[in-house]
């Protein structure tokens, strides 16, 4: 792609994705390359911040499909643009940080770092949206999740359970819901070292 065309393409992509975050009252912290860093629940606090973050992620992936159909049909991109998303919920420092000469309203803390790690961990698991167990608990049961691995995080002694965020429950088809439940059963068997039984359940998925 011509550099000018690439900038236009990324700007169109980031605009649509950013609008989804903003429509759900998220705050965009910054753009780093083609990444959007955002948070929910500040500067205006609201109780359903985790659910809004999850809903934003689901809508972003759906918008991604629409954009890619257009980009590929118009030959604006040689291949589809794909987005990985990591979401975590927890305490963090939020506010104006810096010096009198350069100030930025931003977020800091281990909870922020974990969200960043989850974004990258999607590569390992072949997933697109990973959320922590804290987000899963806070966001509630209106979403469909696939239980994944437990990972150790620097600075945290207890392993963190990860979940793949798939869709809103109301939008998920029966086959997907059933597959997620079978996978959960297989995961439990695997962690109990019931290898043969786990293998059969994974194969069933």
PDB file of C-alpha atoms in Angstrom:
ATOM      1  CA  UNK A   1       0.000   0.000   0.000  1.00  0.00           C
ATOM      2  CA  UNK A   2       1.012   3.578  -0.602  1.00  0.00           C
ATOM      3  CA  UNK A   3       1.888   5.168   2.796  1.00  0.00           C
ATOM      4  CA  UNK A   4      -0.820   7.812   2.321  1.00  0.00           C
ATOM      5  CA  UNK A   5      -3.435   5.137   1.587  1.00  0.00           C
ATOM      6  CA  UNK A   6      -2.298   3.147   4.626  1.00  0.00           C
ATOM      7  CA  UNK A   7      -2.788   6.158   6.888  1.00  0.00           C
ATOM      8  CA  UNK A   8      -6.287   6.703   5.472  1.00  0.00           C
ATOM      9  CA  UNK A   9      -7.133   3.037   5.965  1.00  0.00           C
ATOM     10  CA  UNK A  10      -5.960   2.972   9.580  1.00  0.00           C
ATOM     11  CA  UNK A  11      -7.713   6.258  10.328  1.00  0.00           C
ATOM     12  CA  UNK A  12     -10.996   4.862   9.010  1.00  0.00           C
ATOM     13  CA  UNK A  13     -10.486   1.712  11.089  1.00  0.00           C
ATOM     14  CA  UNK A  14      -9.571   3.579  14.271  1.00  0.00           C
ATOM     15  CA  UNK A  15     -12.452   6.028  13.830  1.00  0.00           C
ATOM     16  CA  UNK A  16     -15.093   3.280  13.744  1.00  0.00           C
ATOM     17  CA  UNK A  17     -13.518   1.388  16.647  1.00  0.00           C
ATOM     18  CA  UNK A  18     -13.124   4.550  18.720  1.00  0.00           C
ATOM     19  CA  UNK A  19     -16.753   5.523  18.145  1.00  0.00           C
ATOM     20  CA  UNK A  20     -17.877   2.208  19.647  1.00  0.00           C
ATOM     21  CA  UNK A  21     -15.845   2.869  22.815  1.00  0.00           C
ATOM     22  CA  UNK A  22     -17.103   6.450  23.090  1.00  0.00           C
ATOM     23  CA  UNK A  23     -20.744   5.487  22.447  1.00  0.00           C
ATOM     24  CA  UNK A  24     -20.541   3.195  25.494  1.00  0.00           C
ATOM     25  CA  UNK A  25     -19.044   5.997  27.636  1.00  0.00           C
ATOM     26  CA  UNK A  26     -15.516   4.653  27.516  1.00  0.00           C
ATOM     27  CA  UNK A  27     -12.529   6.986  27.808  1.00  0.00           C
ATOM     28  CA  UNK A  28      -9.818   6.680  25.174  1.00  0.00           C
ATOM     29  CA  UNK A  29      -6.451   6.990  26.880  1.00  0.00           C
ATOM     30  CA  UNK A  30      -4.173   6.969  23.851  1.00  0.00           C
ATOM     31  CA  UNK A  31      -3.334   5.447  20.488  1.00  0.00           C
ATOM     32  CA  UNK A  32      -0.111   3.463  20.193  1.00  0.00           C
ATOM     33  CA  UNK A  33       0.489   2.553  16.573  1.00  0.00           C
ATOM     34  CA  UNK A  34      -2.713   0.792  15.546  1.00  0.00           C
ATOM     35  CA  UNK A  35      -3.697   0.054  19.168  1.00  0.00           C
ATOM     36  CA  UNK A  36      -6.435   1.784  21.156  1.00  0.00           C
ATOM     37  CA  UNK A  37      -5.982   1.947  24.934  1.00  0.00           C
ATOM     38  CA  UNK A  38      -9.241   2.745  26.702  1.00  0.00           C
ATOM     39  CA  UNK A  39     -10.906   2.442  30.104  1.00  0.00           C
ATOM     40  CA  UNK A  40     -14.428   2.553  31.516  1.00  0.00           C
ATOM     41  CA  UNK A  41     -15.687   4.058  34.776  1.00  0.00           C
ATOM     42  CA  UNK A  42     -13.648   7.282  34.858  1.00  0.00           C
ATOM     43  CA  UNK A  43     -13.759  10.251  34.926  1.00  0.00           C
ATOM     44  CA  UNK A  44     -17.494   9.565  35.376  1.00  0.00           C
ATOM     45  CA  UNK A  45     -18.110   6.513  37.570  1.00  0.00           C
ATOM     46  CA  UNK A  46     -20.801   3.969  36.729  1.00  0.00           C
ATOM     47  CA  UNK A  47     -21.455   0.476  38.062  1.00  0.00           C
ATOM     48  CA  UNK A  48     -21.572  -1.497  34.800  1.00  0.00           C
ATOM     49  CA  UNK A  49     -18.112  -0.503  33.555  1.00  0.00           C
ATOM     50  CA  UNK A  50     -16.992  -4.114  33.007  1.00  0.00           C
ATOM     51  CA  UNK A  51     -20.115  -4.997  31.035  1.00  0.00           C
ATOM     52  CA  UNK A  52     -19.669  -1.913  28.862  1.00  0.00           C
ATOM     53  CA  UNK A  53     -16.055  -2.852  28.162  1.00  0.00           C
ATOM     54  CA  UNK A  54     -17.131  -6.362  27.132  1.00  0.00           C
ATOM     55  CA  UNK A  55     -19.933  -5.051  24.960  1.00  0.00           C
ATOM     56  CA  UNK A  56     -17.533  -2.634  23.286  1.00  0.00           C
ATOM     57  CA  UNK A  57     -15.154  -5.504  22.478  1.00  0.00           C
ATOM     58  CA  UNK A  58     -17.936  -7.606  20.943  1.00  0.00           C
ATOM     59  CA  UNK A  59     -19.205  -4.699  18.855  1.00  0.00           C
ATOM     60  CA  UNK A  60     -15.678  -3.893  17.697  1.00  0.00           C
ATOM     61  CA  UNK A  61     -15.180  -7.424  16.374  1.00  0.00           C
ATOM     62  CA  UNK A  62     -18.526  -7.280  14.567  1.00  0.00           C
ATOM     63  CA  UNK A  63     -17.664  -3.895  13.073  1.00  0.00           C
ATOM     64  CA  UNK A  64     -14.322  -5.350  12.038  1.00  0.00           C
ATOM     65  CA  UNK A  65     -16.080  -7.892   9.810  1.00  0.00           C
ATOM     66  CA  UNK A  66     -18.121  -5.157   8.135  1.00  0.00           C
ATOM     67  CA  UNK A  67     -15.067  -2.972   7.552  1.00  0.00           C
ATOM     68  CA  UNK A  68     -13.031  -5.857   6.158  1.00  0.00           C
ATOM     69  CA  UNK A  69     -15.751  -6.737   3.658  1.00  0.00           C
ATOM     70  CA  UNK A  70     -15.534  -3.152   2.393  1.00  0.00           C
ATOM     71  CA  UNK A  71     -11.732  -2.929   2.488  1.00  0.00           C
ATOM     72  CA  UNK A  72     -11.281  -6.196   0.571  1.00  0.00           C
ATOM     73  CA  UNK A  73     -14.054  -5.512  -1.937  1.00  0.00           C
ATOM     74  CA  UNK A  74     -12.602  -2.092  -2.730  1.00  0.00           C
ATOM     75  CA  UNK A  75      -9.042  -3.506  -2.681  1.00  0.00           C
ATOM     76  CA  UNK A  76      -8.068  -0.970  -0.028  1.00  0.00           C
ATOM     77  CA  UNK A  77      -6.127  -3.649   1.861  1.00  0.00           C
ATOM     78  CA  UNK A  78      -4.352  -6.793   0.625  1.00  0.00           C
ATOM     79  CA  UNK A  79      -5.725  -8.765   3.583  1.00  0.00           C
ATOM     80  CA  UNK A  80      -8.210  -8.452   6.429  1.00  0.00           C
ATOM     81  CA  UNK A  81      -7.374  -6.271   9.427  1.00  0.00           C
ATOM     82  CA  UNK A  82      -7.712  -8.287  12.633  1.00  0.00           C
ATOM     83  CA  UNK A  83      -7.929  -6.965  16.174  1.00  0.00           C
ATOM     84  CA  UNK A  84      -6.921  -8.650  19.442  1.00  0.00           C
ATOM     85  CA  UNK A  85      -8.480  -7.323  22.644  1.00  0.00           C
ATOM     86  CA  UNK A  86      -7.563  -7.756  26.323  1.00  0.00           C
ATOM     87  CA  UNK A  87      -9.845  -6.671  29.177  1.00  0.00           C
ATOM     88  CA  UNK A  88      -9.174  -6.603  32.904  1.00  0.00           C
ATOM     89  CA  UNK A  89     -11.065  -5.140  35.851  1.00  0.00           C
ATOM     90  CA  UNK A  90      -9.451  -3.897  39.045  1.00  0.00           C
ATOM     91  CA  UNK A  91      -8.047  -1.016  41.036  1.00  0.00           C
ATOM     92  CA  UNK A  92      -5.789   1.392  39.184  1.00  0.00           C
ATOM     93  CA  UNK A  93      -4.492   4.921  39.401  1.00  0.00           C
ATOM     94  CA  UNK A  94      -6.486   7.269  37.174  1.00  0.00           C
ATOM     95  CA  UNK A  95      -5.854  10.972  36.814  1.00  0.00           C
ATOM     96  CA  UNK A  96      -3.662  13.761  35.510  1.00  0.00           C
ATOM     97  CA  UNK A  97      -0.056  12.592  35.550  1.00  0.00           C
ATOM     98  CA  UNK A  98       3.169  14.203  34.445  1.00  0.00           C
ATOM     99  CA  UNK A  99       4.678  17.608  35.033  1.00  0.00           C
ATOM    100  CA  UNK A 100       3.522  21.206  34.760  1.00  0.00           C
ATOM    101  CA  UNK A 101       5.010  21.258  31.254  1.00  0.00           C
ATOM    102  CA  UNK A 102       3.440  18.009  30.048  1.00  0.00           C
ATOM    103  CA  UNK A 103       0.300  16.565  31.613  1.00  0.00           C
ATOM    104  CA  UNK A 104      -1.764  13.554  30.565  1.00  0.00           C
ATOM    105  CA  UNK A 105      -5.026  12.118  31.907  1.00  0.00           C
ATOM    106  CA  UNK A 106      -4.154   8.422  31.972  1.00  0.00           C
ATOM    107  CA  UNK A 107      -4.182   5.102  33.864  1.00  0.00           C
ATOM    108  CA  UNK A 108      -1.435   3.155  35.635  1.00  0.00           C
ATOM    109  CA  UNK A 109      -1.081   0.017  37.749  1.00  0.00           C
ATOM    110  CA  UNK A 110      -0.920  -3.777  37.709  1.00  0.00           C
ATOM    111  CA  UNK A 111      -4.529  -4.016  36.557  1.00  0.00           C
ATOM    112  CA  UNK A 112      -3.639  -2.031  33.445  1.00  0.00           C
ATOM    113  CA  UNK A 113      -0.576  -4.183  32.796  1.00  0.00           C
ATOM    114  CA  UNK A 114      -2.648  -7.375  32.992  1.00  0.00           C
ATOM    115  CA  UNK A 115      -5.077  -6.089  30.345  1.00  0.00           C
ATOM    116  CA  UNK A 116      -2.113  -5.422  28.071  1.00  0.00           C
ATOM    117  CA  UNK A 117      -0.783  -8.932  28.683  1.00  0.00           C
ATOM    118  CA  UNK A 118      -4.153 -10.472  27.852  1.00  0.00           C
ATOM    119  CA  UNK A 119      -4.191  -8.682  24.500  1.00  0.00           C
ATOM    120  CA  UNK A 120      -0.904 -10.369  23.619  1.00  0.00           C
ATOM    121  CA  UNK A 121      -1.905 -13.751  25.081  1.00  0.00           C
ATOM    122  CA  UNK A 122      -4.590 -14.052  22.412  1.00  0.00           C
ATOM    123  CA  UNK A 123      -1.768 -15.130  20.094  1.00  0.00           C
ATOM    124  CA  UNK A 124      -1.061 -18.208  22.258  1.00  0.00           C
ATOM    125  CA  UNK A 125      -4.644 -19.387  22.471  1.00  0.00           C
ATOM    126  CA  UNK A 126      -5.890 -18.512  18.998  1.00  0.00           C
ATOM    127  CA  UNK A 127      -8.512 -16.193  20.494  1.00  0.00           C
ATOM    128  CA  UNK A 128      -9.522 -12.595  19.757  1.00  0.00           C
ATOM    129  CA  UNK A 129     -10.938 -11.325  23.069  1.00  0.00           C
ATOM    130  CA  UNK A 130      -9.487 -12.456  26.408  1.00  0.00           C
ATOM    131  CA  UNK A 131     -10.857 -11.236  29.739  1.00  0.00           C
ATOM    132  CA  UNK A 132      -9.702 -11.897  33.291  1.00  0.00           C
ATOM    133  CA  UNK A 133     -11.785 -13.709  35.890  1.00  0.00           C
ATOM    134  CA  UNK A 134     -12.281 -10.343  37.629  1.00  0.00           C
ATOM    135  CA  UNK A 135     -13.914  -8.946  34.493  1.00  0.00           C
ATOM    136  CA  UNK A 136     -15.948 -12.131  34.060  1.00  0.00           C
ATOM    137  CA  UNK A 137     -17.292 -11.805  37.613  1.00  0.00           C
ATOM    138  CA  UNK A 138     -17.994  -8.072  37.342  1.00  0.00           C
ATOM    139  CA  UNK A 139     -19.571  -8.098  33.876  1.00  0.00           C
ATOM    140  CA  UNK A 140     -22.176 -10.698  34.814  1.00  0.00           C
ATOM    141  CA  UNK A 141     -23.906 -13.546  33.013  1.00  0.00           C
ATOM    142  CA  UNK A 142     -25.329 -11.745  29.987  1.00  0.00           C
ATOM    143  CA  UNK A 143     -22.225 -12.735  28.019  1.00  0.00           C
ATOM    144  CA  UNK A 144     -21.007 -16.066  26.701  1.00  0.00           C
ATOM    145  CA  UNK A 145     -17.483 -16.984  27.815  1.00  0.00           C
ATOM    146  CA  UNK A 146     -15.200 -19.931  27.131  1.00  0.00           C
ATOM    147  CA  UNK A 147     -13.154 -20.905  30.183  1.00  0.00           C
ATOM    148  CA  UNK A 148      -9.471 -20.973  29.301  1.00  0.00           C
ATOM    149  CA  UNK A 149      -6.145 -21.445  31.039  1.00  0.00           C
ATOM    150  CA  UNK A 150      -4.864 -20.078  34.345  1.00  0.00           C
ATOM    151  CA  UNK A 151      -1.715 -17.945  34.148  1.00  0.00           C
ATOM    152  CA  UNK A 152       0.741 -16.532  36.639  1.00  0.00           C
ATOM    153  CA  UNK A 153       1.178 -12.777  36.545  1.00  0.00           C
ATOM    154  CA  UNK A 154       4.182 -10.826  37.787  1.00  0.00           C
ATOM    155  CA  UNK A 155       3.396  -9.332  41.194  1.00  0.00           C
ATOM    156  CA  UNK A 156       0.341 -11.558  41.783  1.00  0.00           C
ATOM    157  CA  UNK A 157       0.727 -14.832  43.696  1.00  0.00           C
ATOM    158  CA  UNK A 158      -2.586 -16.442  42.792  1.00  0.00           C
ATOM    159  CA  UNK A 159      -2.915 -17.640  39.158  1.00  0.00           C
ATOM    160  CA  UNK A 160      -5.457 -15.698  37.121  1.00  0.00           C
ATOM    161  CA  UNK A 161      -8.127 -17.608  35.223  1.00  0.00           C
ATOM    162  CA  UNK A 162      -8.677 -16.400  31.669  1.00  0.00           C
ATOM    163  CA  UNK A 163     -11.878 -16.469  29.637  1.00  0.00           C
ATOM    164  CA  UNK A 164     -12.515 -15.978  25.960  1.00  0.00           C
ATOM    165  CA  UNK A 165     -15.362 -13.515  25.472  1.00  0.00           C
ATOM    166  CA  UNK A 166     -17.431 -14.864  22.586  1.00  0.00           C
ATOM    167  CA  UNK A 167     -20.678 -12.895  22.326  1.00  0.00           C
ATOM    168  CA  UNK A 168     -23.750 -11.694  24.147  1.00  0.00           C
ATOM    169  CA  UNK A 169     -25.724 -14.728  25.300  1.00  0.00           C
ATOM    170  CA  UNK A 170     -28.829 -13.439  23.575  1.00  0.00           C
ATOM    171  CA  UNK A 171     -26.994 -13.422  20.233  1.00  0.00           C
ATOM    172  CA  UNK A 172     -25.186 -16.779  20.515  1.00  0.00           C
ATOM    173  CA  UNK A 173     -26.615 -19.799  18.701  1.00  0.00           C
ATOM    174  CA  UNK A 174     -27.381 -23.073  20.482  1.00  0.00           C
ATOM    175  CA  UNK A 175     -24.482 -24.947  18.870  1.00  0.00           C
ATOM    176  CA  UNK A 176     -21.944 -22.417  20.134  1.00  0.00           C
ATOM    177  CA  UNK A 177     -23.396 -22.459  23.654  1.00  0.00           C
ATOM    178  CA  UNK A 178     -23.240 -26.268  23.698  1.00  0.00           C
ATOM    179  CA  UNK A 179     -19.641 -26.301  22.425  1.00  0.00           C
ATOM    180  CA  UNK A 180     -18.580 -23.863  25.141  1.00  0.00           C
ATOM    181  CA  UNK A 181     -20.067 -26.111  27.845  1.00  0.00           C
ATOM    182  CA  UNK A 182     -18.361 -29.215  26.429  1.00  0.00           C
ATOM    183  CA  UNK A 183     -15.059 -27.336  26.319  1.00  0.00           C
ATOM    184  CA  UNK A 184     -15.496 -26.367  29.986  1.00  0.00           C
ATOM    185  CA  UNK A 185     -16.032 -30.006  30.904  1.00  0.00           C
ATOM    186  CA  UNK A 186     -12.947 -30.995  28.913  1.00  0.00           C
ATOM    187  CA  UNK A 187     -10.909 -28.269  30.611  1.00  0.00           C
ATOM    188  CA  UNK A 188     -11.908 -29.554  34.050  1.00  0.00           C
ATOM    189  CA  UNK A 189     -10.938 -33.110  33.096  1.00  0.00           C
ATOM    190  CA  UNK A 190      -7.636 -31.889  31.673  1.00  0.00           C
ATOM    191  CA  UNK A 191      -6.760 -30.033  34.881  1.00  0.00           C
ATOM    192  CA  UNK A 192      -7.618 -33.187  36.859  1.00  0.00           C
ATOM    193  CA  UNK A 193      -5.116 -35.050  34.605  1.00  0.00           C
ATOM    194  CA  UNK A 194      -7.870 -37.259  33.194  1.00  0.00           C
ATOM    195  CA  UNK A 195      -6.101 -37.200  29.841  1.00  0.00           C
ATOM    196  CA  UNK A 196      -8.141 -39.739  27.878  1.00  0.00           C
ATOM    197  CA  UNK A 197     -11.511 -38.394  28.991  1.00  0.00           C
ATOM    198  CA  UNK A 198     -10.375 -34.809  28.351  1.00  0.00           C
ATOM    199  CA  UNK A 199      -9.133 -35.740  24.876  1.00  0.00           C
ATOM    200  CA  UNK A 200     -12.503 -37.233  23.950  1.00  0.00           C
ATOM    201  CA  UNK A 201     -14.363 -34.142  25.137  1.00  0.00           C
ATOM    202  CA  UNK A 202     -12.018 -31.774  23.303  1.00  0.00           C
ATOM    203  CA  UNK A 203     -12.491 -33.859  20.153  1.00  0.00           C
ATOM    204  CA  UNK A 204     -16.263 -33.583  20.628  1.00  0.00           C
ATOM    205  CA  UNK A 205     -15.970 -29.788  20.592  1.00  0.00           C
TER     206      UNK A 205
END
